[in-house]
XYZ file of C-alpha atoms in Angstrom:
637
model
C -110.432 -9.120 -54.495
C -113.190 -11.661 -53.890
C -115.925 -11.383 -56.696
C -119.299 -12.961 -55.999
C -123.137 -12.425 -56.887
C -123.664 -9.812 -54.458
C -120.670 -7.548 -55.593
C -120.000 -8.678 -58.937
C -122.199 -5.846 -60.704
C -120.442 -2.811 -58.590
C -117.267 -4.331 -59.164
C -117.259 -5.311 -62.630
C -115.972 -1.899 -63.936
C -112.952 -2.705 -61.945
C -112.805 -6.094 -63.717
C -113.055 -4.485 -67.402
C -110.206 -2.078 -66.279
C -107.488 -4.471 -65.133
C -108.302 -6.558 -68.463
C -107.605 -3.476 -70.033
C -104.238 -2.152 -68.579
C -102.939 -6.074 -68.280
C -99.917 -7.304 -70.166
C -101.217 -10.875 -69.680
C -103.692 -12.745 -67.113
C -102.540 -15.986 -65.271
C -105.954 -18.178 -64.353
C -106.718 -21.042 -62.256
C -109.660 -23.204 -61.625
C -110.780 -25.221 -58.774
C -113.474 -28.509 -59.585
C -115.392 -30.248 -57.911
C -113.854 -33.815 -59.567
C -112.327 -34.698 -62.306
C -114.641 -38.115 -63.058
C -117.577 -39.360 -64.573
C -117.146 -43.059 -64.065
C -113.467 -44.360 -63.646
C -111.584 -41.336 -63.096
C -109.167 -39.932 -65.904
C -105.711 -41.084 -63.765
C -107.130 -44.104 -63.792
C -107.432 -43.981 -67.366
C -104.898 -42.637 -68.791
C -101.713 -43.491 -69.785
C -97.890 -43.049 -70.495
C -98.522 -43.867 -74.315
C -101.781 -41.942 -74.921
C -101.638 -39.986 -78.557
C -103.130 -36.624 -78.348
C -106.560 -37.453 -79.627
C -106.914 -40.281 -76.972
C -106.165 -38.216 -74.361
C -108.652 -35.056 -75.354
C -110.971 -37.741 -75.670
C -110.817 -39.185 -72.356
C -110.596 -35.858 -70.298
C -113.767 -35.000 -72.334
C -115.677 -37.794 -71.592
C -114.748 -37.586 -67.914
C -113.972 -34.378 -66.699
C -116.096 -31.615 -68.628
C -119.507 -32.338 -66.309
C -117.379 -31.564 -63.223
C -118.148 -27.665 -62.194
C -115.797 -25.431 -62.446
C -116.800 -23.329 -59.207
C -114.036 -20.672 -58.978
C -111.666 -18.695 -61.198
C -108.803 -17.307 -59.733
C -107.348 -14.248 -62.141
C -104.605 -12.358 -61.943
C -103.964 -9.386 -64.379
C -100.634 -7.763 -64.012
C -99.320 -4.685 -65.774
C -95.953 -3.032 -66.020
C -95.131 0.020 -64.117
C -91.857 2.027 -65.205
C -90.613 -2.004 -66.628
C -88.911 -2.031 -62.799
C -91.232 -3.577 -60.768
C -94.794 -5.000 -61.671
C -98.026 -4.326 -59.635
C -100.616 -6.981 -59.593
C -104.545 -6.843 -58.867
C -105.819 -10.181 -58.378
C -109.441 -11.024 -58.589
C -110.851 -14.393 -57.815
C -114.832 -15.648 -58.757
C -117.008 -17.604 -57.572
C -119.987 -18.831 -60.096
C -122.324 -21.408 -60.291
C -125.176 -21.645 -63.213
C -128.959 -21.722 -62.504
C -131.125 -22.809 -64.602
C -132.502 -19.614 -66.410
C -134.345 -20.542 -68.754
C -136.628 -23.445 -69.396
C -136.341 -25.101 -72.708
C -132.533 -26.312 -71.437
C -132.575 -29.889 -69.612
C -131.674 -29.759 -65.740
C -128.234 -29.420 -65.032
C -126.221 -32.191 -63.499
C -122.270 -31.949 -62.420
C -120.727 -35.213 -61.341
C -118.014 -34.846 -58.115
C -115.800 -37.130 -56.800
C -115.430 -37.134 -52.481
C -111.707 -36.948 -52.850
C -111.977 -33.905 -54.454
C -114.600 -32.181 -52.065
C -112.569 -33.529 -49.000
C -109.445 -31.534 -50.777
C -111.722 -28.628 -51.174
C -112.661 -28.350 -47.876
C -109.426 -28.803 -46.564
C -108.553 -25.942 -47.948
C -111.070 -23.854 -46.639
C -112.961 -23.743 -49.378
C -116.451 -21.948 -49.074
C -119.105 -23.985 -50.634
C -121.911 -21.475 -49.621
C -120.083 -19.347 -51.632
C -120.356 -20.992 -54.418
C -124.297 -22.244 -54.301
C -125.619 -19.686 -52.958
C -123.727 -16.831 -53.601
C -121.884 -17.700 -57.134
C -122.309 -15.537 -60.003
C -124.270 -17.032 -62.869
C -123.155 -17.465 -66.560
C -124.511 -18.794 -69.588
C -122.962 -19.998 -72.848
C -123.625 -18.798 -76.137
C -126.091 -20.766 -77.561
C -128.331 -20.278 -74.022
C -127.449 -16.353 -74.258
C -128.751 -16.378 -77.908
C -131.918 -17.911 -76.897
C -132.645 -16.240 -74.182
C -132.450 -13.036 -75.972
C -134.853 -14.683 -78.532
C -136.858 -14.996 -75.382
C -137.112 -11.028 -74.823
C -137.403 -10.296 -78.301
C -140.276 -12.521 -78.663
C -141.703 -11.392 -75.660
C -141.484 -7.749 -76.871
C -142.758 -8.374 -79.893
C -145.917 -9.614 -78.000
C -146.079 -6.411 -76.264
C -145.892 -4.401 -79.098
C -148.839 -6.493 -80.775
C -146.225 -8.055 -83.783
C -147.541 -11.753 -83.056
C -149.429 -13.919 -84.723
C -152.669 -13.889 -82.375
C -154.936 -11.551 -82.023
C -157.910 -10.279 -81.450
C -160.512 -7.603 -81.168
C -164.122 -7.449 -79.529
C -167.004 -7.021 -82.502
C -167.839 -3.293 -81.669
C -164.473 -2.384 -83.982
C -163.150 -4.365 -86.831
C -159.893 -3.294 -87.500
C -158.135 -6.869 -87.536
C -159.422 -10.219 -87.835
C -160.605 -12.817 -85.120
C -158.120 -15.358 -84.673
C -158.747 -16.084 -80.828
C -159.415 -19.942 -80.185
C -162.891 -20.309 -78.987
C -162.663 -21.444 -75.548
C -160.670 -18.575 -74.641
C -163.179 -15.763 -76.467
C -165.338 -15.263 -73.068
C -162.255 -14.823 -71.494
C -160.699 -12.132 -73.343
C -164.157 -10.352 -73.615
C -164.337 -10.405 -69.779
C -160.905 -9.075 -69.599
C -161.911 -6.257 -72.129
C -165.198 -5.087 -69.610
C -162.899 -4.813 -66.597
C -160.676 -2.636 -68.659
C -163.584 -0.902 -70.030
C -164.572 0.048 -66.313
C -160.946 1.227 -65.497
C -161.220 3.773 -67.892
C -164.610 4.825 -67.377
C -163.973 5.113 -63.726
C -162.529 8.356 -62.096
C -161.147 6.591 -59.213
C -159.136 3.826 -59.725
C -155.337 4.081 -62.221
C -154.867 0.586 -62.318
C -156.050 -2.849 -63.040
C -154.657 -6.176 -61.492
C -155.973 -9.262 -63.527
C -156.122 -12.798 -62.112
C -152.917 -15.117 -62.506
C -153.394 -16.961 -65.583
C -151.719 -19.225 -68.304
C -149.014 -17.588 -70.319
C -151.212 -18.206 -73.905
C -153.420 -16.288 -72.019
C -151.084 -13.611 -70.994
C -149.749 -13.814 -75.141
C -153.351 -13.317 -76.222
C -153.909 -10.115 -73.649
C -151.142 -8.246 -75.129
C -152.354 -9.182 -78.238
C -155.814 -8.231 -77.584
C -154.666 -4.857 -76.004
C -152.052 -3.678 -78.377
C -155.041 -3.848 -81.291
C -157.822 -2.172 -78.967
C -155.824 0.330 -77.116
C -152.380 1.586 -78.680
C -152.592 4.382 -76.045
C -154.367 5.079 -72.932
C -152.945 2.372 -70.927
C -149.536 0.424 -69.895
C -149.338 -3.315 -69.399
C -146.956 -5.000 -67.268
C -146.461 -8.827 -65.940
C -145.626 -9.048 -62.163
C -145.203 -12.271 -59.606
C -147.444 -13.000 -56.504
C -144.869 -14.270 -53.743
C -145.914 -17.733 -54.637
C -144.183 -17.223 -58.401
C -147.680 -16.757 -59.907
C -147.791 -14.129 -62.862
C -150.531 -12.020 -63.623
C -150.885 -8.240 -65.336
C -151.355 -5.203 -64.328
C -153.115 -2.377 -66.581
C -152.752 1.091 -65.821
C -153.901 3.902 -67.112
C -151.195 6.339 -68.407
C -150.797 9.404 -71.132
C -148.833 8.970 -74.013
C -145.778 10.102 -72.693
C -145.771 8.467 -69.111
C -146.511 5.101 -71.397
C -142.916 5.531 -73.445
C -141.308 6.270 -69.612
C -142.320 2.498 -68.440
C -141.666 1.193 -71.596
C -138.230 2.623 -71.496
C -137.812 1.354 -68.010
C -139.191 -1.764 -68.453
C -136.555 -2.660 -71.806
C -133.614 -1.485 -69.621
C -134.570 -3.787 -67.327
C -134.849 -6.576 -69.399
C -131.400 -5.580 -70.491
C -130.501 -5.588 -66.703
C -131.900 -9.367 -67.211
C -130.058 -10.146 -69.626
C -126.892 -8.763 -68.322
C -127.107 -10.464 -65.053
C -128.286 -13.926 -66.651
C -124.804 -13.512 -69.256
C -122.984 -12.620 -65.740
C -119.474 -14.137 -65.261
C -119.188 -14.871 -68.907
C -119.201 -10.945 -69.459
C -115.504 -11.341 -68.043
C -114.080 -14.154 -69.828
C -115.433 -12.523 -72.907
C -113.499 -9.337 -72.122
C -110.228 -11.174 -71.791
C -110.894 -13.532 -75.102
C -111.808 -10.336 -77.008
C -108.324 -8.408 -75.664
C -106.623 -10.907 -77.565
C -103.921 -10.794 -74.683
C -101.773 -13.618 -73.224
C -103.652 -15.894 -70.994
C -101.293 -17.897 -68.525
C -101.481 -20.925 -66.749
C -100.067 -23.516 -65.075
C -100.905 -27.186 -66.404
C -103.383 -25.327 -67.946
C -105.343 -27.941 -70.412
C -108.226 -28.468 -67.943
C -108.544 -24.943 -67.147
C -108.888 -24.322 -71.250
C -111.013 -27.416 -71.835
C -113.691 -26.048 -69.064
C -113.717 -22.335 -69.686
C -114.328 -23.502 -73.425
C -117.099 -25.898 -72.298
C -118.994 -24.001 -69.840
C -119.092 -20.645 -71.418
C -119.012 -20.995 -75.194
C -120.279 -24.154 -76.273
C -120.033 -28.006 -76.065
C -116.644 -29.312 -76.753
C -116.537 -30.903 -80.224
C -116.137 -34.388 -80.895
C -112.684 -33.893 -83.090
C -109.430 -32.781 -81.211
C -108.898 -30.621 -84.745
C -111.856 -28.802 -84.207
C -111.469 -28.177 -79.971
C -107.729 -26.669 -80.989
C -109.420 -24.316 -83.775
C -111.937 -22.914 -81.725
C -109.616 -22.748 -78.440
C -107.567 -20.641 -80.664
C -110.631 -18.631 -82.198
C -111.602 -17.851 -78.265
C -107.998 -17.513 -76.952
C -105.327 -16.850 -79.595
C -102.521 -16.838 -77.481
C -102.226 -18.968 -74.229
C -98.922 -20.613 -72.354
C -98.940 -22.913 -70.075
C -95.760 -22.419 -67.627
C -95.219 -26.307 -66.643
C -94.263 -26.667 -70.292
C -92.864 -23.809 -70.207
C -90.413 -25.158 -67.405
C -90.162 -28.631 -68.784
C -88.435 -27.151 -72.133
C -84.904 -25.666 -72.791
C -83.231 -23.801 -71.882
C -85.140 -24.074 -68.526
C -84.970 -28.293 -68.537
C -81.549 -28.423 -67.472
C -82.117 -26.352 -64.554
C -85.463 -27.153 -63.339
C -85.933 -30.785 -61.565
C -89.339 -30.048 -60.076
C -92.090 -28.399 -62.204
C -94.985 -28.625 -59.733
C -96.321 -24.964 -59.279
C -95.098 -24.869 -55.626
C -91.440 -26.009 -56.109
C -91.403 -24.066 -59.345
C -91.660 -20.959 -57.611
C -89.291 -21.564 -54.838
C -86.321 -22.538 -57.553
C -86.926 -19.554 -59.617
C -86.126 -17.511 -56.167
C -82.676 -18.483 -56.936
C -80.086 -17.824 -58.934
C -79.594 -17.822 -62.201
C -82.975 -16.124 -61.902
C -84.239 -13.136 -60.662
C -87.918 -12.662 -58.926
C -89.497 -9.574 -60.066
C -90.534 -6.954 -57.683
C -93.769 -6.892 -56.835
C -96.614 -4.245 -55.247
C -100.295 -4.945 -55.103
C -102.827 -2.676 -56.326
C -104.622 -0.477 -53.764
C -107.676 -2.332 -52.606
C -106.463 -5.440 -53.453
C -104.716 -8.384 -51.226
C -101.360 -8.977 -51.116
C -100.085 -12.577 -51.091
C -96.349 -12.672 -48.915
C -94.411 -15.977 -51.309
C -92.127 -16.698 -48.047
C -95.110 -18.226 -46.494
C -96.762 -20.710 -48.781
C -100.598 -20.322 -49.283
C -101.374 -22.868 -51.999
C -104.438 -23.368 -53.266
C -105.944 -19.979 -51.089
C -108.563 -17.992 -53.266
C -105.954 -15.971 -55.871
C -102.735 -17.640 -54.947
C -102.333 -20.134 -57.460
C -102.853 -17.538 -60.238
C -100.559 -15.071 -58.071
C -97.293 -17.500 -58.162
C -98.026 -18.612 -61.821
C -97.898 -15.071 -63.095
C -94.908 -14.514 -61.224
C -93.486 -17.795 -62.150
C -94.155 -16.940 -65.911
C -92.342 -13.108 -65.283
C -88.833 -15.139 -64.150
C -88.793 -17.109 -66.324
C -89.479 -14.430 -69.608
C -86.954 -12.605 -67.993
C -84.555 -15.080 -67.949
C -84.448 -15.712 -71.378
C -83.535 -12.130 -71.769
C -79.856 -12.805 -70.503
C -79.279 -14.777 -73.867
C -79.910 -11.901 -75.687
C -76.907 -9.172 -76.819
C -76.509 -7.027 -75.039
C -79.178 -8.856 -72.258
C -81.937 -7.437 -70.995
C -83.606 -7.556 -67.855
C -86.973 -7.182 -68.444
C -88.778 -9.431 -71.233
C -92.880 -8.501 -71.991
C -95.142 -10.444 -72.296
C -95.358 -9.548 -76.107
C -91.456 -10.028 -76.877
C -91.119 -12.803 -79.847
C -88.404 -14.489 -77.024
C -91.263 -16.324 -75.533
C -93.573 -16.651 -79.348
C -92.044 -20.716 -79.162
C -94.208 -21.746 -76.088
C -97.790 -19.895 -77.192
C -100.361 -22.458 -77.839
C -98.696 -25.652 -76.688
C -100.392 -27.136 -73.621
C -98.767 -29.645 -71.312
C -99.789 -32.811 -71.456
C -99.557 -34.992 -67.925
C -97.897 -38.393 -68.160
C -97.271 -39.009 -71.869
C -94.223 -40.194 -72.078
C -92.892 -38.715 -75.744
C -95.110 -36.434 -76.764
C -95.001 -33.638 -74.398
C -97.571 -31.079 -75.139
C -100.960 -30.563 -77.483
C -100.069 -28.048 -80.275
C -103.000 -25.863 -80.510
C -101.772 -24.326 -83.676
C -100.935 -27.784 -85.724
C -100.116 -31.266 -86.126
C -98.862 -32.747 -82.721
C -95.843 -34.863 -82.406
C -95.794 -38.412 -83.710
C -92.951 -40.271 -81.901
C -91.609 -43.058 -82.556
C -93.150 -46.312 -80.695
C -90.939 -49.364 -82.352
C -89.594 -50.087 -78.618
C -93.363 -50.093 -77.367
C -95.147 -53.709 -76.869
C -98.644 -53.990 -76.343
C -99.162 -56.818 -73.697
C -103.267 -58.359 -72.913
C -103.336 -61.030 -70.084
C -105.851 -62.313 -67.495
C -107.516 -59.423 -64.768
C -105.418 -61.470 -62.005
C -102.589 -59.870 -63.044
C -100.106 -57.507 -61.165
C -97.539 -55.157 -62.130
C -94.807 -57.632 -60.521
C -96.212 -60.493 -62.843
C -95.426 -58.267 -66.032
C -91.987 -57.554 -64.389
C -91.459 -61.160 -63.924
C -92.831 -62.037 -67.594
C -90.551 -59.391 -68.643
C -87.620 -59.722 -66.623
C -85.180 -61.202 -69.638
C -85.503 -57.986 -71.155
C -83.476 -56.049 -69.210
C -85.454 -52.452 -67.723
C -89.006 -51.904 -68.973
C -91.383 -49.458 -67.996
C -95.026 -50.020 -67.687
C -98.550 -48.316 -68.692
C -101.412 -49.647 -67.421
C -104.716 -49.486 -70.188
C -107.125 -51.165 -68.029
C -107.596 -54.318 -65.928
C -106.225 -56.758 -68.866
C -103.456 -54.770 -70.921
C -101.067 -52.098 -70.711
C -98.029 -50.680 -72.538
C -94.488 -52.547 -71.965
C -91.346 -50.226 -73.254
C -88.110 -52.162 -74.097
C -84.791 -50.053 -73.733
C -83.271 -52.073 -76.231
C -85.929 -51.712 -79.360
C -84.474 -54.947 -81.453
C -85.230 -56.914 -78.354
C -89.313 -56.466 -79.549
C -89.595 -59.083 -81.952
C -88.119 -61.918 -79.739
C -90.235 -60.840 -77.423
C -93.621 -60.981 -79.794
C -92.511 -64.325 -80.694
C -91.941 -65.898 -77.154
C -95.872 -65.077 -76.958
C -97.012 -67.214 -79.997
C -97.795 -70.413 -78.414
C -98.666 -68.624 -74.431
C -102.093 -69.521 -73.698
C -102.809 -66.891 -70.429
C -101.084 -63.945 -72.520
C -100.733 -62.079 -76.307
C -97.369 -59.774 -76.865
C -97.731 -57.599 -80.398
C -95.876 -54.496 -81.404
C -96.935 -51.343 -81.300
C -97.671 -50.616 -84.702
C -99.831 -53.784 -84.784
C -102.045 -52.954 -81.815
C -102.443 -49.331 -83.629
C -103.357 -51.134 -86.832
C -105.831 -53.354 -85.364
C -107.938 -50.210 -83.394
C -107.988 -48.348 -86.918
C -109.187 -50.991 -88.448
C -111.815 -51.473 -85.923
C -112.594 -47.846 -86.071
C -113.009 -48.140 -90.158
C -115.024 -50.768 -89.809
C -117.309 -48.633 -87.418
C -117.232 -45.349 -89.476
C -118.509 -47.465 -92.319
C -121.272 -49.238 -90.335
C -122.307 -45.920 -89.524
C -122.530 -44.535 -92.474
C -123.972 -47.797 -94.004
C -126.372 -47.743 -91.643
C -127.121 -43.838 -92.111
C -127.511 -44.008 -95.825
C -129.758 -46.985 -95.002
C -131.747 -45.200 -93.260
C -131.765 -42.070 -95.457
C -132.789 -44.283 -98.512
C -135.661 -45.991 -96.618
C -136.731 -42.446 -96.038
C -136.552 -40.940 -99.358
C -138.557 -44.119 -100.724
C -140.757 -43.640 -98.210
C -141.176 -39.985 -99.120
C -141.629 -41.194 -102.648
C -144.584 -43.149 -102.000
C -146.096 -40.905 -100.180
C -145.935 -38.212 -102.933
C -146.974 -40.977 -105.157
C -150.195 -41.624 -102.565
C -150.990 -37.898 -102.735
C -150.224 -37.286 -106.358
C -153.204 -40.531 -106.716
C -155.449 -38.903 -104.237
C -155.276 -35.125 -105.481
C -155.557 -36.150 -109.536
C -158.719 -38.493 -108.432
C -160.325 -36.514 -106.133
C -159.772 -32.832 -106.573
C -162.921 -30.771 -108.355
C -162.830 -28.534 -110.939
C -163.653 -24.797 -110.729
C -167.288 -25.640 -111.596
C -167.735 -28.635 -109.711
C -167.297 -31.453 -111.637
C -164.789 -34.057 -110.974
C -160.964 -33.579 -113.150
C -160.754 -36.634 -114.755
C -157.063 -37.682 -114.617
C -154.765 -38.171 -117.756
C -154.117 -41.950 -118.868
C -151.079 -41.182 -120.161
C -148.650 -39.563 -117.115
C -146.037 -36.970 -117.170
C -142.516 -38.066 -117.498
C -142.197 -36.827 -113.186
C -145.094 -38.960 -112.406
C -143.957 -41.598 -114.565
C -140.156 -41.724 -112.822
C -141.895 -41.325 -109.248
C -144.529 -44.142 -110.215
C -141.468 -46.149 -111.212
C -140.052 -45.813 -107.641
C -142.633 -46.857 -106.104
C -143.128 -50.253 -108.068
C -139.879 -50.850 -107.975
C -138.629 -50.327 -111.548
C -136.024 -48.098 -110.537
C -133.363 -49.838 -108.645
C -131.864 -48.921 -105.191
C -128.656 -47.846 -106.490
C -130.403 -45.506 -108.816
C -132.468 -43.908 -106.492
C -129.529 -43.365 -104.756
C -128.114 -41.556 -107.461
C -131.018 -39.410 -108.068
C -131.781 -38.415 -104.239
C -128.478 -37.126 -103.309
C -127.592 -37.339 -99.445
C -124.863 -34.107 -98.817
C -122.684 -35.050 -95.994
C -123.537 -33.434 -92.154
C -120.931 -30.680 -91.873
C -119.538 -31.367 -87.927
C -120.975 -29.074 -85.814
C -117.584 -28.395 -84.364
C -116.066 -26.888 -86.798
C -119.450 -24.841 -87.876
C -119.223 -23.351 -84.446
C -115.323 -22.607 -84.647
C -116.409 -20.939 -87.842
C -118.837 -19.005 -86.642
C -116.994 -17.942 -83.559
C -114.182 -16.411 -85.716
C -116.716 -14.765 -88.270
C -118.177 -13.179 -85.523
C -115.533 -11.928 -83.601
C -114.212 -9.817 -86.629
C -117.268 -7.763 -86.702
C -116.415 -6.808 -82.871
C -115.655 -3.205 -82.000
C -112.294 -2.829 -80.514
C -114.072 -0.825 -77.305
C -116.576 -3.190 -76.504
C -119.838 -2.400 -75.214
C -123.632 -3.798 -75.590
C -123.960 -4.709 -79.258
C -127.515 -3.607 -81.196
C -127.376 -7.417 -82.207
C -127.442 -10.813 -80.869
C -125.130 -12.172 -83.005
C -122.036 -11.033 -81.787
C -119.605 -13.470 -80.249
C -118.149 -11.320 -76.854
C -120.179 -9.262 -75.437
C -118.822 -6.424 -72.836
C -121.241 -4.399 -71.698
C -119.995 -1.373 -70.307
C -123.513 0.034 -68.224
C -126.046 -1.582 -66.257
């Protein structure tokens, strides 16, 4: 079922009840590029550690858009046969509300031209995708409508009232006084005259809009109903009319469910992934770490700096994912699997010793025929990974005594591959462990090789070729990783480098030495530098007290007028901030005394909050009385 702007609100309760009835949900993503710069195959390499890698798809991949979701719940029916509804989005965020900074996405023309070979509908996407906002922007823009009501309600700050009553104070600026008063006469005639119901004022500023409602909600708390409207040239102006007491609570009712309406449309696609994050059900996919890194990115928050604090707050959003290409790439599947690319993955689990589910589609929903291969076609990919995952669960039934043919998606048989997403072209370490420490191979056959930019792979063959095999991982234009198969052949091979001008061999361990040193040596400057910084500050905040302390002790009057003479002999504080400021008290000391506490990372602050949030969620969803909770399901418009 294709999901976009136009049908996503009628649709949506169709949405909440697949996520409701699913055993799991298999996603997949389509971007518009992958790069920001060099692009990230360029980049990477066979010996990246975990942290390297997160790093680099980071920096290079998360201001690609993700334009389309592909999801497909399934459910059980009977446990002999499964029926699938498959839903795929298309989104694409406006900018909704002002204080954020434009939006950019970067591209690459590869991965448009691959797009569009597939048939991909851009129009679909920009003009037609569903918005979505992260949290922090959802937060704010309901600070937006609070604020705003609060206006309307008179709860501001400004206000002010015209001298024939003096209920509240004047605290209008004075070059907007005759404007207010000239608003009050026309509104004075309205409800004097017989004739006319409403008002419509001139389009003006939005302080002067703020000081209206704050003008009218003092002078008339009934009689009338103020609204804001747009001209077809996206001017806003107001438009009093006059009302009783209880047609006045009827707009006012309509107009808060429409800001809720707002609200709920601005929040749009994120509504969904919300739902599935707060079912706490198995989320599928299929080389999956992009798809995770982008959902995370574009509709919860920034990713964090730290790899430790992206894998606690992919866990506090998603608690249980797989991805089935590690899946595949593990045992007991390993020895029987040669090809774990999505498309030959589903043709070998056709055959024996598996067995392909049986599978209906959902009335109202398309139905995808596997015999004739539709890759990359709106819900496919999500289709064949779902199914993929199903063979495979079921296969690890047979193992079991006596077997069984059908495995859940909640049977502990498949608890070993939750959380551990596959990570392309590393050599030895062959997923990220969401849930703990990743692997830490062994590198002591690994050589670390720098030489001139003229260089080709056949040249480090050639260089190499004593050796015996050696595989090869280009770093960049002047170095890359050289494995030996014969690891006490590494040290002859550092030392034949010793007295090479064009070249440098080290080990391993060495080159990982040298970058942690490097990145000590940063950290420290950085904090050096910070505390520098902080202390100049505080002494500058010193003096300053020190300034005013002067000024206030000299200069202030007394009760009766005459001048406070100040005390020659100071308190023990002005005495110890005097001292600062001459310099009697040393650097080191005022360091001591002005303690800096450290920045807590924002990353983990927001994994924090995330998971103290979502505890205070209600199991059934719907529109929560306060901003502050993480998912947010609506269940009416």
């Amino acid at each position: 079922m294709e999901i976009i702007r136009s049908n996503f609100k009628s649709n949506l309760h169709k949405v909440y009840q697949a996520i409701e009835e699913a055993d799991f949900f298999a996603i997949d993503g389509e971007f518009s590029g992958i790069s920001d710069g060099p692009s990230v195959t360029a980049l990477t390499n066979g010996f990246d550690t975990p942290e390297e890698r997160y790093q680099k798809l980071k920096k290079h991949s998360v201001n690609s858009l993700l334009s389309r979701m592909m999801l497909c719940s399934k459910y059980q029916h009977e446990k002999s046969k499964v029926t699938e509804k498959v839903f795929f989005f298309f989104f694409f965020k406006k900018k909704t509300l002002r204080s954020l900074p434009e939006l950019k996405y970067s591209c690459e023309s590869s991965s448009i031209d691959f797009l569009a070979s597939q048939g991909f509908d851009f129009n679909k996407v920009f003009r037609n995708g569903i918005p979505y906002l992260n949290q922090e922007e959802e937060r704010q823009l309901r600070e937006q409508y609070d604020e705003k009501r609060l206006q309307s309600n008179g709860a501001g700050v400004l206000s002010y009232i015209s001298p024939n009553t003096s209920k509240c104070p004047m605290t209008i600026p004075e070059d907007q006084k005759k404007f207010i008063d000239q608003v009050i006469e026309k509104i004075e005639d309205l409800l004097q005259s017989e004739e006319n119901k409403n008002l419509d004022l001139e389009p003006c500023t939005g302080f002067q809009r703020k000081l209206i409602y704050q003008t009218l909600s003092w002078k008339y708390p009934k009689g009338i109903h103020v609204d804001t409207l747009e001209t077809e040239k996206k001017e806003r102006y107001i438009v009093i009319s006059k009302v009783d007491e209880e047609e006045r609570k009827r707009r006012e009712q309509q107009k808060l469910a429409k800001e809720q309406e707002e609200l709920n449309d601005a929040v749009g696609f994120s509504r969904v992934i919300h739902a599935i994050a707060n079912s706490g059900k198995l989320v599928i996919g299929h080389n999956m770490l992009l798809d995770v890194m982008h959902t995370v990115h574009q509709f919860y928050c920034p990713l964090p700096v730290d790899l430790n604090e992206f894998k606690e707050m992919t866990t506090c959003v998603f608690p249980r994912l797989l991805d089935t290409k590690l899946m595949a790439s593990t045992q007991p599947f390993k020895d029987i699997i040669n090809n774990t690319s999505l498309a030959e993955l589903e043709k070998r689990l056709k055959e024996t010793p598996f067995n392909p589910p049986k599978v209906e589609s959902a009335e109202g929903f398309p139905s995808y025929d596997t015999a004739t291969e539709q890759l990359h076609e709106a819900g496919y990919d999500a289709y064949i990974t779902g199914l993929c995952f199903i063979s495979m669960a079921n296969y690890l039934g047979s193992f079991l005594s006596p077997p069984k043919i059908h495995v859940s998606a909640r049977s502990k048989l498949i608890e070993p591959f939750f959380n551990k997403l596959f990570l392309m072209r590393v050599m030895d370490i062959p997923y990220l462990n969401l849930e703990g420490p990743d692997l830490q191979p062994k590198r002591d056959h690994v050589l670390h090789v720098t030489f001139p930019k003229e260089w080709k792979t056949s040249d480090l063959y050639q260089l190499f070729s004593a050796f015996g095999n050696i595989q090869i991982s280009w770093i960049d234009d002047t170095s890359a990783f050289v494995s030996l198969s014969q690891p006490e052949q590494v040290q002859i091979a550092v030392n034949t480098s010793k007295y090479a001008e064009s070249y440098r061999i080290q080990t391993y361990a060495e080159y990982v030495g040298k970058k942690h040193e490097e990145k000590q040596i940063k950290r420290k400057w950085t904090e050096d530098t910070w505390q520098e910084v902080e202390r100049k500050r505080l002494k500058t905040q010193s003096m300053s007290y020190a300034l005013q302390n002067h000024y206030y002790h000299t200069n202030s009057l007394t009760a009766t007028g005459a001048v406070e003479k100040r005390s020659l002999s100071p308190s023990p504080a002005e005495a110890d901030l005097e001292a600062r400021v001459s310099g009697e008290i040393s650097d080191a000391e005022l360091e001591q005394t002005e303690s800096c506490a450290e920045p807590v990372s924002e990353g983990r602050k927001k994994a924090k909050k995330l998971k103290r949030m979502k505890k205070d969620l209600s199991p059934a969803g719907g529109i929560p009385d306060s901003p502050a909770k993480l998912f947010e399901v609506p269940d009416t418009w």
